[in-house]
mmCIF file of N, CA and C in Angstrom:
data_model
loop_
_atom_site.group_PDB
_atom_site.id
_atom_site.type_symbol
_atom_site.label_atom_id
_atom_site.label_comp_id
_atom_site.label_asym_id
_atom_site.label_seq_id
_atom_site.Cartn_x
_atom_site.Cartn_y
_atom_site.Cartn_z
ATOM 1 N N UNK A 227 0.603 -0.797 0.035
ATOM 2 C CA UNK A 227 -0.245 -0.719 0.021
ATOM 3 C C UNK A 227 0.587 1.069 0.026
ATOM 4 N N UNK A 228 0.262 2.246 -0.716
ATOM 5 C CA UNK A 228 1.092 3.469 -0.554
ATOM 6 C C UNK A 228 0.321 4.367 0.560
ATOM 7 N N UNK A 229 1.283 5.423 0.437
ATOM 8 C CA UNK A 229 0.804 6.453 1.923
ATOM 9 C C UNK A 229 0.301 7.666 0.867
ATOM 10 N N UNK A 230 -0.706 8.464 1.385
ATOM 11 C CA UNK A 230 -1.436 9.180 1.080
ATOM 12 C C UNK A 230 -0.015 10.535 0.650
ATOM 13 N N UNK A 231 -0.769 11.082 -0.290
ATOM 14 C CA UNK A 231 0.336 12.609 -0.617
ATOM 15 C C UNK A 231 0.353 13.982 0.079
ATOM 16 N N UNK A 232 -1.165 14.204 0.790
ATOM 17 C CA UNK A 232 -0.992 14.777 2.412
ATOM 18 C C UNK A 232 -2.167 15.423 0.915
ATOM 19 N N UNK A 233 -2.857 15.211 0.291
ATOM 20 C CA UNK A 233 -3.331 16.584 -0.198
ATOM 21 C C UNK A 233 -4.828 17.440 0.203
ATOM 22 N N UNK A 234 -4.880 16.900 1.061
ATOM 23 C CA UNK A 234 -6.033 16.942 2.432
ATOM 24 C C UNK A 234 -7.484 17.368 1.811
ATOM 25 N N UNK A 235 -7.896 16.566 1.181
ATOM 26 C CA UNK A 235 -9.508 16.906 0.862
ATOM 27 C C UNK A 235 -10.051 15.700 1.245
ATOM 28 N N UNK A 236 -9.605 14.674 1.894
ATOM 29 C CA UNK A 236 -10.338 13.608 2.536
ATOM 30 C C UNK A 236 -10.998 14.680 3.783
ATOM 31 N N UNK A 237 -9.746 15.459 3.364
ATOM 32 C CA UNK A 237 -10.218 15.661 5.557
ATOM 33 C C UNK A 237 -11.598 17.348 5.820
ATOM 34 N N UNK A 238 -11.812 17.853 3.777
ATOM 35 C CA UNK A 238 -13.035 18.997 3.639
ATOM 36 C C UNK A 238 -13.981 17.947 3.564
ATOM 37 N N UNK A 239 -14.490 19.530 5.143
ATOM 38 C CA UNK A 239 -16.019 18.793 4.876
ATOM 39 C C UNK A 239 -16.417 16.920 5.142
ATOM 40 N N UNK A 240 -15.829 16.477 6.161
ATOM 41 C CA UNK A 240 -15.563 15.435 6.622
ATOM 42 C C UNK A 240 -16.756 14.935 7.248
ATOM 43 N N UNK A 241 -17.061 13.880 7.474
ATOM 44 C CA UNK A 241 -18.201 13.014 7.904
ATOM 45 C C UNK A 241 -17.678 12.016 9.340
ATOM 46 N N UNK A 242 -16.009 11.861 9.224
ATOM 47 C CA UNK A 242 -15.663 10.895 9.955
ATOM 48 C C UNK A 242 -16.350 10.397 11.107
ATOM 49 N N UNK A 243 -17.297 9.314 11.898
ATOM 50 C CA UNK A 243 -17.409 8.929 12.471
ATOM 51 C C UNK A 243 -16.128 8.423 13.164
ATOM 52 N N UNK A 244 -16.805 9.101 15.342
ATOM 53 C CA UNK A 244 -15.968 8.351 16.144
ATOM 54 C C UNK A 244 -15.817 7.924 16.765
ATOM 55 N N UNK A 245 -14.841 6.150 17.324
ATOM 56 C CA UNK A 245 -15.254 5.703 18.072
ATOM 57 C C UNK A 245 -14.982 6.152 19.736
ATOM 58 N N UNK A 246 -15.599 5.232 20.963
ATOM 59 C CA UNK A 246 -14.899 5.822 22.354
ATOM 60 C C UNK A 246 -13.576 6.206 22.286
ATOM 61 N N UNK A 247 -12.805 4.966 21.530
ATOM 62 C CA UNK A 247 -11.141 4.551 22.032
ATOM 63 C C UNK A 247 -11.181 5.901 21.028
ATOM 64 N N UNK A 248 -11.443 6.143 19.986
ATOM 65 C CA UNK A 248 -10.804 7.037 19.158
ATOM 66 C C UNK A 248 -10.486 8.821 19.509
ATOM 67 N N UNK A 249 -11.881 8.992 20.686
ATOM 68 C CA UNK A 249 -12.177 9.896 21.603
ATOM 69 C C UNK A 249 -11.293 10.522 22.187
ATOM 70 N N UNK A 250 -11.016 8.751 23.533
ATOM 71 C CA UNK A 250 -9.872 8.845 24.777
ATOM 72 C C UNK A 250 -8.811 8.984 24.304
ATOM 73 N N UNK A 251 -8.048 8.689 22.762
ATOM 74 C CA UNK A 251 -6.795 8.652 22.785
ATOM 75 C C UNK A 251 -6.926 10.138 22.311
ATOM 76 N N UNK A 252 -7.924 10.200 21.043
ATOM 77 C CA UNK A 252 -7.485 11.858 20.956
ATOM 78 C C UNK A 252 -7.714 12.925 22.262
ATOM 79 N N UNK A 253 -8.080 12.809 22.540
ATOM 80 C CA UNK A 253 -7.840 13.318 24.483
ATOM 81 C C UNK A 253 -6.390 13.313 25.238
ATOM 82 N N UNK A 254 -6.007 12.153 25.283
ATOM 83 C CA UNK A 254 -4.698 11.312 26.110
ATOM 84 C C UNK A 254 -3.950 12.340 25.223
ATOM 85 N N UNK A 255 -4.100 12.118 24.095
ATOM 86 C CA UNK A 255 -2.705 12.606 23.166
ATOM 87 C C UNK A 255 -2.496 13.729 22.270
ATOM 88 N N UNK A 256 -3.717 14.960 22.361
ATOM 89 C CA UNK A 256 -3.621 15.828 22.079
ATOM 90 C C UNK A 256 -2.822 16.977 22.728
ATOM 91 N N UNK A 257 -2.036 17.777 21.950
ATOM 92 C CA UNK A 257 -0.851 18.423 22.600
ATOM 93 C C UNK A 257 -1.896 20.296 22.949
ATOM 94 N N UNK A 258 -2.283 19.889 22.104
ATOM 95 C CA UNK A 258 -3.246 21.043 21.809
ATOM 96 C C UNK A 258 -4.317 21.346 22.675
ATOM 97 N N UNK A 259 -4.502 20.521 24.194
ATOM 98 C CA UNK A 259 -5.570 20.821 24.828
ATOM 99 C C UNK A 259 -6.825 20.918 24.731
ATOM 100 N N UNK A 260 -7.427 20.140 23.959
ATOM 101 C CA UNK A 260 -8.583 19.537 23.328
ATOM 102 C C UNK A 260 -9.290 19.107 23.810
ATOM 103 N N UNK A 261 -10.446 18.983 24.705
ATOM 104 C CA UNK A 261 -11.054 17.703 24.730
ATOM 105 C C UNK A 261 -12.553 17.833 24.057
ATOM 106 N N UNK A 262 -13.399 16.632 23.976
ATOM 107 C CA UNK A 262 -13.998 15.873 23.494
ATOM 108 C C UNK A 262 -14.913 16.957 22.517
ATOM 109 N N UNK A 263 -15.787 17.665 23.906
ATOM 110 C CA UNK A 263 -17.132 19.045 23.026
ATOM 111 C C UNK A 263 -15.751 19.972 21.864
ATOM 112 N N UNK A 264 -14.746 19.631 22.048
ATOM 113 C CA UNK A 264 -14.122 21.035 20.815
ATOM 114 C C UNK A 264 -14.176 20.692 19.633
ATOM 115 N N UNK A 265 -13.898 19.128 19.570
ATOM 116 C CA UNK A 265 -13.715 18.352 18.112
ATOM 117 C C UNK A 265 -14.569 17.293 18.056
ATOM 118 N N UNK A 266 -15.268 17.516 18.445
ATOM 119 C CA UNK A 266 -17.032 16.654 18.162
ATOM 120 C C UNK A 266 -17.356 16.879 18.522
ATOM 121 N N UNK A 267 -18.893 16.791 17.176
ATOM 122 C CA UNK A 267 -20.424 16.876 17.353
ATOM 123 C C UNK A 267 -21.193 15.279 16.917
ATOM 124 N N UNK A 268 -22.137 15.727 17.180
ATOM 125 C CA UNK A 268 -23.530 14.895 17.727
ATOM 126 C C UNK A 268 -23.699 15.212 16.039
ATOM 127 N N UNK A 269 -23.801 13.949 15.410
ATOM 128 C CA UNK A 269 -25.088 14.210 13.482
ATOM 129 C C UNK A 269 -25.592 12.637 13.774
ATOM 130 N N UNK A 270 -26.712 12.672 13.401
ATOM 131 C CA UNK A 270 -27.691 11.404 13.809
ATOM 132 C C UNK A 270 -27.847 10.275 14.435
ATOM 133 N N UNK A 271 -27.357 11.000 15.655
ATOM 134 C CA UNK A 271 -27.086 10.337 17.036
ATOM 135 C C UNK A 271 -25.462 9.489 16.962
ATOM 136 N N UNK A 272 -24.634 9.967 15.918
ATOM 137 C CA UNK A 272 -22.986 9.924 15.746
ATOM 138 C C UNK A 272 -22.186 10.812 16.385
ATOM 139 N N UNK A 273 -21.306 10.520 16.806
ATOM 140 C CA UNK A 273 -19.869 11.587 17.198
ATOM 141 C C UNK A 273 -18.901 12.101 16.179
ATOM 142 N N UNK A 274 -19.040 12.912 15.429
ATOM 143 C CA UNK A 274 -18.386 12.840 14.243
ATOM 144 C C UNK A 274 -17.525 14.356 14.523
ATOM 145 N N UNK A 275 -15.754 14.332 13.751
ATOM 146 C CA UNK A 275 -15.473 15.222 13.728
ATOM 147 C C UNK A 275 -15.680 16.070 13.413
ATOM 148 N N UNK A 276 -15.411 17.327 14.161
ATOM 149 C CA UNK A 276 -16.193 18.251 13.441
ATOM 150 C C UNK A 276 -15.100 19.665 12.525
ATOM 151 N N UNK A 277 -15.854 19.619 11.815
ATOM 152 C CA UNK A 277 -15.428 20.458 11.251
ATOM 153 C C UNK A 277 -15.577 21.896 11.078
ATOM 154 N N UNK A 278 -14.306 22.903 11.396
ATOM 155 C CA UNK A 278 -13.975 24.649 10.714
ATOM 156 C C UNK A 278 -13.831 24.788 9.505
ATOM 157 N N UNK A 279 -14.187 25.963 9.549
ATOM 158 C CA UNK A 279 -13.879 26.500 8.442
ATOM 159 C C UNK A 279 -13.768 25.336 7.230
ATOM 160 N N UNK A 280 -15.046 24.400 7.199
ATOM 161 C CA UNK A 280 -14.991 23.590 5.887
ATOM 162 C C UNK A 280 -14.080 22.232 6.159
ATOM 163 N N UNK A 281 -13.542 22.660 7.134
ATOM 164 C CA UNK A 281 -12.289 20.936 7.036
ATOM 165 C C UNK A 281 -12.262 21.149 8.869
ATOM 166 N N UNK A 282 -11.541 19.513 8.757
ATOM 167 C CA UNK A 282 -11.212 18.935 10.217
ATOM 168 C C UNK A 282 -10.865 19.266 11.173
ATOM 169 N N UNK A 283 -11.436 19.850 12.442
ATOM 170 C CA UNK A 283 -10.727 21.077 13.041
ATOM 171 C C UNK A 283 -9.195 20.304 13.227
ATOM 172 N N UNK A 284 -8.372 19.144 12.917
ATOM 173 C CA UNK A 284 -7.148 18.773 13.034
ATOM 174 C C UNK A 284 -6.475 19.146 11.513
ATOM 175 N N UNK A 285 -6.781 19.836 10.573
ATOM 176 C CA UNK A 285 -6.060 20.160 9.780
ATOM 177 C C UNK A 285 -5.629 21.354 9.369
ATOM 178 N N UNK A 286 -4.325 20.802 9.181
ATOM 179 C CA UNK A 286 -3.824 22.394 8.803
ATOM 180 C C UNK A 286 -4.030 22.557 7.381
ATOM 181 N N UNK A 287 -4.618 23.492 7.147
ATOM 182 C CA UNK A 287 -5.622 23.754 5.664
ATOM 183 C C UNK A 287 -3.863 24.420 5.018
ATOM 184 N N UNK A 288 -2.463 25.388 5.578
ATOM 185 C CA UNK A 288 -1.748 25.272 5.158
ATOM 186 C C UNK A 288 -1.144 24.127 4.067
ATOM 187 N N UNK A 289 -0.664 22.915 5.473
ATOM 188 C CA UNK A 289 0.058 22.074 4.597
ATOM 189 C C UNK A 289 -0.873 21.046 4.406
ATOM 190 N N UNK A 290 -1.628 20.925 4.708
ATOM 191 C CA UNK A 290 -2.492 19.993 4.430
ATOM 192 C C UNK A 290 -1.929 18.435 5.348
ATOM 193 N N UNK A 291 -1.639 19.111 6.307
ATOM 194 C CA UNK A 291 -1.195 17.517 6.983
ATOM 195 C C UNK A 291 -1.735 17.508 8.237
ATOM 196 N N UNK A 292 -2.466 16.634 9.001
ATOM 197 C CA UNK A 292 -3.011 16.723 10.050
ATOM 198 C C UNK A 292 -2.098 16.568 11.194
ATOM 199 N N UNK A 293 -2.926 17.555 12.370
ATOM 200 C CA UNK A 293 -2.130 17.700 13.712
ATOM 201 C C UNK A 293 -1.983 16.587 14.775
ATOM 202 N N UNK A 294 -2.761 15.680 13.996
ATOM 203 C CA UNK A 294 -3.094 14.782 14.965
ATOM 204 C C UNK A 294 -2.561 13.408 14.538
ATOM 205 N N UNK A 295 -2.321 13.172 13.585
ATOM 206 C CA UNK A 295 -1.863 11.891 12.214
ATOM 207 C C UNK A 295 -1.308 11.015 13.383
ATOM 208 N N UNK A 296 -0.251 11.308 14.207
ATOM 209 C CA UNK A 296 -0.094 9.929 14.804
ATOM 210 C C UNK A 296 -1.342 8.686 16.047
ATOM 211 N N UNK A 297 -1.858 9.837 15.728
ATOM 212 C CA UNK A 297 -2.909 8.865 16.826
ATOM 213 C C UNK A 297 -4.533 9.517 16.490
ATOM 214 N N UNK A 298 -4.601 9.498 15.132
ATOM 215 C CA UNK A 298 -5.836 9.691 14.486
ATOM 216 C C UNK A 298 -6.383 8.314 14.428
ATOM 217 N N UNK A 299 -8.303 9.586 14.241
ATOM 218 C CA UNK A 299 -8.991 8.733 14.312
ATOM 219 C C UNK A 299 -9.166 6.861 13.456
ATOM 220 N N UNK A 300 -9.441 5.818 14.189
ATOM 221 C CA UNK A 300 -9.419 5.011 13.288
ATOM 222 C C UNK A 300 -10.230 4.592 11.908
ATOM 223 N N UNK A 301 -11.223 5.402 11.268
ATOM 224 C CA UNK A 301 -11.457 5.567 10.489
ATOM 225 C C UNK A 301 -11.067 6.363 9.013
ATOM 226 N N UNK A 302 -10.116 7.344 9.546
ATOM 227 C CA UNK A 302 -8.640 7.844 8.553
ATOM 228 C C UNK A 302 -8.012 7.400 8.590
ATOM 229 N N UNK A 303 -7.487 6.430 9.343
ATOM 230 C CA UNK A 303 -6.465 5.407 8.997
ATOM 231 C C UNK A 303 -6.511 4.522 7.768
ATOM 232 N N UNK A 304 -7.642 3.654 7.694
ATOM 233 C CA UNK A 304 -8.324 2.893 6.666
ATOM 234 C C UNK A 304 -8.287 3.881 5.830
ATOM 235 N N UNK A 305 -8.931 4.983 5.529
ATOM 236 C CA UNK A 305 -8.807 6.050 4.355
ATOM 237 C C UNK A 305 -7.659 5.112 2.803
ATOM 238 N N UNK A 306 -8.829 5.707 1.991
ATOM 239 C CA UNK A 306 -9.819 5.670 1.348
ATOM 240 C C UNK A 306 -10.934 4.925 1.309
ATOM 241 N N UNK A 307 -10.753 3.414 2.006
ATOM 242 C CA UNK A 307 -11.642 2.978 2.216
ATOM 243 C C UNK A 307 -12.399 3.487 2.770
ATOM 244 N N UNK A 308 -13.438 3.070 2.480
ATOM 245 C CA UNK A 308 -15.338 2.950 3.343
ATOM 246 C C UNK A 308 -15.517 1.856 3.963
ATOM 247 N N UNK A 309 -16.634 2.116 4.582
ATOM 248 C CA UNK A 309 -17.313 0.882 4.719
ATOM 249 C C UNK A 309 -19.234 1.249 4.375
ATOM 250 N N UNK A 310 -19.656 1.604 3.165
ATOM 251 C CA UNK A 310 -20.838 1.930 2.204
ATOM 252 C C UNK A 310 -21.770 1.329 3.084
ATOM 253 N N UNK A 311 -22.585 1.726 4.782
ATOM 254 C CA UNK A 311 -23.869 0.648 5.006
ATOM 255 C C UNK A 311 -24.465 0.478 4.005
ATOM 256 N N UNK A 312 -25.355 1.052 2.878
ATOM 257 C CA UNK A 312 -26.161 0.960 2.314
ATOM 258 C C UNK A 312 -25.486 -0.538 1.523
ATOM 259 N N UNK A 313 -24.790 -0.583 1.283
ATOM 260 C CA UNK A 313 -24.591 -1.283 0.003
ATOM 261 C C UNK A 313 -23.811 -2.625 1.327
ATOM 262 N N UNK A 314 -23.832 -2.200 2.021
ATOM 263 C CA UNK A 314 -23.250 -3.557 3.305
ATOM 264 C C UNK A 314 -21.767 -4.015 2.849
ATOM 265 N N UNK A 315 -20.721 -3.287 2.130
ATOM 266 C CA UNK A 315 -19.569 -3.175 1.440
ATOM 267 C C UNK A 315 -18.726 -2.640 2.351
ATOM 268 N N UNK A 316 -17.754 -2.510 2.003
ATOM 269 C CA UNK A 316 -15.954 -1.652 2.007
ATOM 270 C C UNK A 316 -15.895 -1.771 0.749
ATOM 271 N N UNK A 317 -15.735 -0.158 -0.090
ATOM 272 C CA UNK A 317 -15.633 0.589 -0.998
ATOM 273 C C UNK A 317 -14.475 1.199 -0.712
ATOM 274 N N UNK A 318 -13.866 2.056 -2.314
ATOM 275 C CA UNK A 318 -12.677 3.328 -2.061
ATOM 276 C C UNK A 318 -13.230 4.266 -2.433
ATOM 277 N N UNK A 319 -12.951 4.862 -1.739
ATOM 278 C CA UNK A 319 -14.243 6.474 -1.745
ATOM 279 C C UNK A 319 -13.294 7.035 -2.975
ATOM 280 N N UNK A 320 -14.457 7.464 -4.346
ATOM 281 C CA UNK A 320 -14.462 7.739 -5.094
ATOM 282 C C UNK A 320 -13.760 9.166 -5.404
ATOM 283 N N UNK A 321 -14.210 9.909 -3.919
ATOM 284 C CA UNK A 321 -13.518 10.695 -3.933
ATOM 285 C C UNK A 321 -11.959 11.438 -4.014
ATOM 286 N N UNK A 322 -11.763 10.430 -3.121
ATOM 287 C CA UNK A 322 -10.259 10.332 -2.708
ATOM 288 C C UNK A 322 -9.219 10.949 -4.281
ATOM 289 N N UNK A 323 -8.677 11.640 -4.779
ATOM 290 C CA UNK A 323 -8.623 11.588 -6.261
ATOM 291 C C UNK A 323 -6.884 11.032 -6.163
ATOM 292 N N UNK A 324 -6.271 10.190 -5.337
ATOM 293 C CA UNK A 324 -5.201 9.130 -5.592
ATOM 294 C C UNK A 324 -5.237 7.734 -5.159
ATOM 295 N N UNK A 325 -6.872 7.507 -5.516
ATOM 296 C CA UNK A 325 -7.449 6.483 -4.683
ATOM 297 C C UNK A 325 -6.983 5.446 -5.310
ATOM 298 N N UNK A 326 -5.933 5.728 -6.524
ATOM 299 C CA UNK A 326 -5.645 4.302 -7.143
ATOM 300 C C UNK A 326 -4.265 4.262 -6.788
ATOM 301 N N UNK A 327 -3.725 5.072 -4.998
ATOM 302 C CA UNK A 327 -2.265 4.587 -4.747
ATOM 303 C C UNK A 327 -2.774 3.060 -3.713
ATOM 304 N N UNK A 328 -4.349 3.585 -3.442
ATOM 305 C CA UNK A 328 -4.192 2.177 -2.240
ATOM 306 C C UNK A 328 -4.745 1.322 -2.774
ATOM 307 N N UNK A 329 -4.330 0.613 -1.617
ATOM 308 C CA UNK A 329 -5.093 -1.190 -1.197
ATOM 309 C C UNK A 329 -4.918 -2.032 -2.900
ATOM 310 N N UNK A 330 -3.667 -1.628 -3.371
ATOM 311 C CA UNK A 330 -3.913 -2.053 -4.968
ATOM 312 C C UNK A 330 -4.133 -3.678 -4.845
ATOM 313 N N UNK A 331 -2.716 -4.409 -3.698
ATOM 314 C CA UNK A 331 -3.328 -5.863 -3.244
ATOM 315 C C UNK A 331 -3.965 -6.520 -3.258
ATOM 316 N N UNK A 332 -4.591 -7.627 -3.901
ATOM 317 C CA UNK A 332 -6.114 -7.916 -3.147
ATOM 318 C C UNK A 332 -6.139 -8.816 -1.635
ATOM 319 N N UNK A 333 -5.209 -8.751 -1.428
ATOM 320 C CA UNK A 333 -5.118 -9.406 -0.148
ATOM 321 C C UNK A 333 -5.083 -8.888 0.823
ATOM 322 N N UNK A 334 -4.221 -7.576 0.547
ATOM 323 C CA UNK A 334 -4.010 -5.576 1.810
ATOM 324 C C UNK A 334 -5.419 -5.450 1.886
ATOM 325 N N UNK A 335 -6.658 -5.928 0.784
ATOM 326 C CA UNK A 335 -7.571 -4.749 0.496
ATOM 327 C C UNK A 335 -8.927 -5.560 1.091
ATOM 328 N N UNK A 336 -8.596 -7.324 1.459
ATOM 329 C CA UNK A 336 -9.525 -7.864 2.078
ATOM 330 C C UNK A 336 -9.798 -7.241 3.252
ATOM 331 N N UNK A 337 -7.872 -7.625 3.828
ATOM 332 C CA UNK A 337 -7.793 -7.633 5.535
ATOM 333 C C UNK A 337 -8.541 -6.716 6.142
ATOM 334 N N UNK A 338 -8.298 -5.479 5.574
ATOM 335 C CA UNK A 338 -8.198 -4.335 5.762
ATOM 336 C C UNK A 338 -9.871 -3.548 5.755
ATOM 337 N N UNK A 339 -10.549 -4.647 4.739
ATOM 338 C CA UNK A 339 -11.898 -4.749 4.656
ATOM 339 C C UNK A 339 -12.064 -5.179 6.154
ATOM 340 N N UNK A 340 -12.201 -6.602 6.269
ATOM 341 C CA UNK A 340 -12.521 -7.312 7.384
ATOM 342 C C UNK A 340 -12.245 -6.647 8.501
ATOM 343 N N UNK A 341 -11.309 -5.894 8.991
ATOM 344 C CA UNK A 341 -10.667 -5.262 10.028
ATOM 345 C C UNK A 341 -12.079 -3.845 9.831
ATOM 346 N N UNK A 342 -12.179 -3.573 9.295
ATOM 347 C CA UNK A 342 -12.453 -2.132 8.834
ATOM 348 C C UNK A 342 -14.245 -2.387 9.580
ATOM 349 N N UNK A 343 -14.475 -3.755 8.900
ATOM 350 C CA UNK A 343 -16.357 -4.338 9.310
ATOM 351 C C UNK A 343 -16.383 -4.870 10.462
ATOM 352 N N UNK A 344 -15.287 -5.044 11.289
ATOM 353 C CA UNK A 344 -15.126 -5.195 12.723
ATOM 354 C C UNK A 344 -15.354 -4.106 13.079
ATOM 355 N N UNK A 345 -14.875 -3.236 13.700
ATOM 356 C CA UNK A 345 -14.279 -1.758 14.347
ATOM 357 C C UNK A 345 -15.906 -1.232 13.515
ATOM 358 N N UNK A 346 -16.108 -0.964 12.686
ATOM 359 C CA UNK A 346 -17.886 -0.884 12.375
ATOM 360 C C UNK A 346 -19.002 -0.864 12.911
ATOM 361 N N UNK A 347 -18.441 -2.610 13.438
ATOM 362 C CA UNK A 347 -19.564 -3.332 13.758
ATOM 363 C C UNK A 347 -19.417 -2.872 15.352
ATOM 364 N N UNK A 348 -18.029 -3.692 15.765
ATOM 365 C CA UNK A 348 -17.549 -3.289 17.417
ATOM 366 C C UNK A 348 -17.628 -2.136 18.174
ATOM 367 N N UNK A 349 -16.915 -0.823 17.141
ATOM 368 C CA UNK A 349 -16.585 0.294 18.010
ATOM 369 C C UNK A 349 -17.348 1.302 17.918
ATOM 370 N N UNK A 350 -18.071 2.441 17.101
ATOM 371 C CA UNK A 350 -18.604 2.750 17.202
ATOM 372 C C UNK A 350 -20.036 2.159 17.315
ATOM 373 N N UNK A 351 -20.557 3.464 18.106
ATOM 374 C CA UNK A 351 -21.987 3.476 18.517
ATOM 375 C C UNK A 351 -22.645 4.662 18.366
ATOM 376 N N UNK A 352 -23.756 4.306 18.678
ATOM 377 C CA UNK A 352 -25.000 5.057 18.484
ATOM 378 C C UNK A 352 -24.788 6.016 19.863
ATOM 379 N N UNK A 353 -24.814 6.932 20.097
ATOM 380 C CA UNK A 353 -24.454 7.997 21.295
ATOM 381 C C UNK A 353 -26.213 7.872 22.287
ATOM 382 N N UNK A 354 -27.097 7.332 21.321
ATOM 383 C CA UNK A 354 -28.521 6.984 22.189
ATOM 384 C C UNK A 354 -28.936 5.465 23.107
ATOM 385 N N UNK A 355 -27.983 5.006 22.528
ATOM 386 C CA UNK A 355 -27.491 3.310 22.769
ATOM 387 C C UNK A 355 -27.860 3.261 24.441
#
């Protein structure tokens, strides 16, 4: 798998969902002093990354780099692999301009899809639950 070319496109108008573990890790590790309410919003009963000026709160818009890259949300680690709930399957996000750089080897794609499916099923939570 190749690495991201840091265009930042995936960080604009993000709808990235967060697990409890993501929130705890971000709160514990970020040196920005941010707490859950600073970087999370509730949408459709789920907690998601907050957007500031139409981009993820953790994106540096000048460098296009993530301020919390080493402990970024799990969904960001899988990207551009996403789980399409309507189709009930993993897909490569068509919005990623470099989507062809990722998951070119089927075994890696299948392994990551299993892990993503597990994360969506076991870790994401509806805050009304």
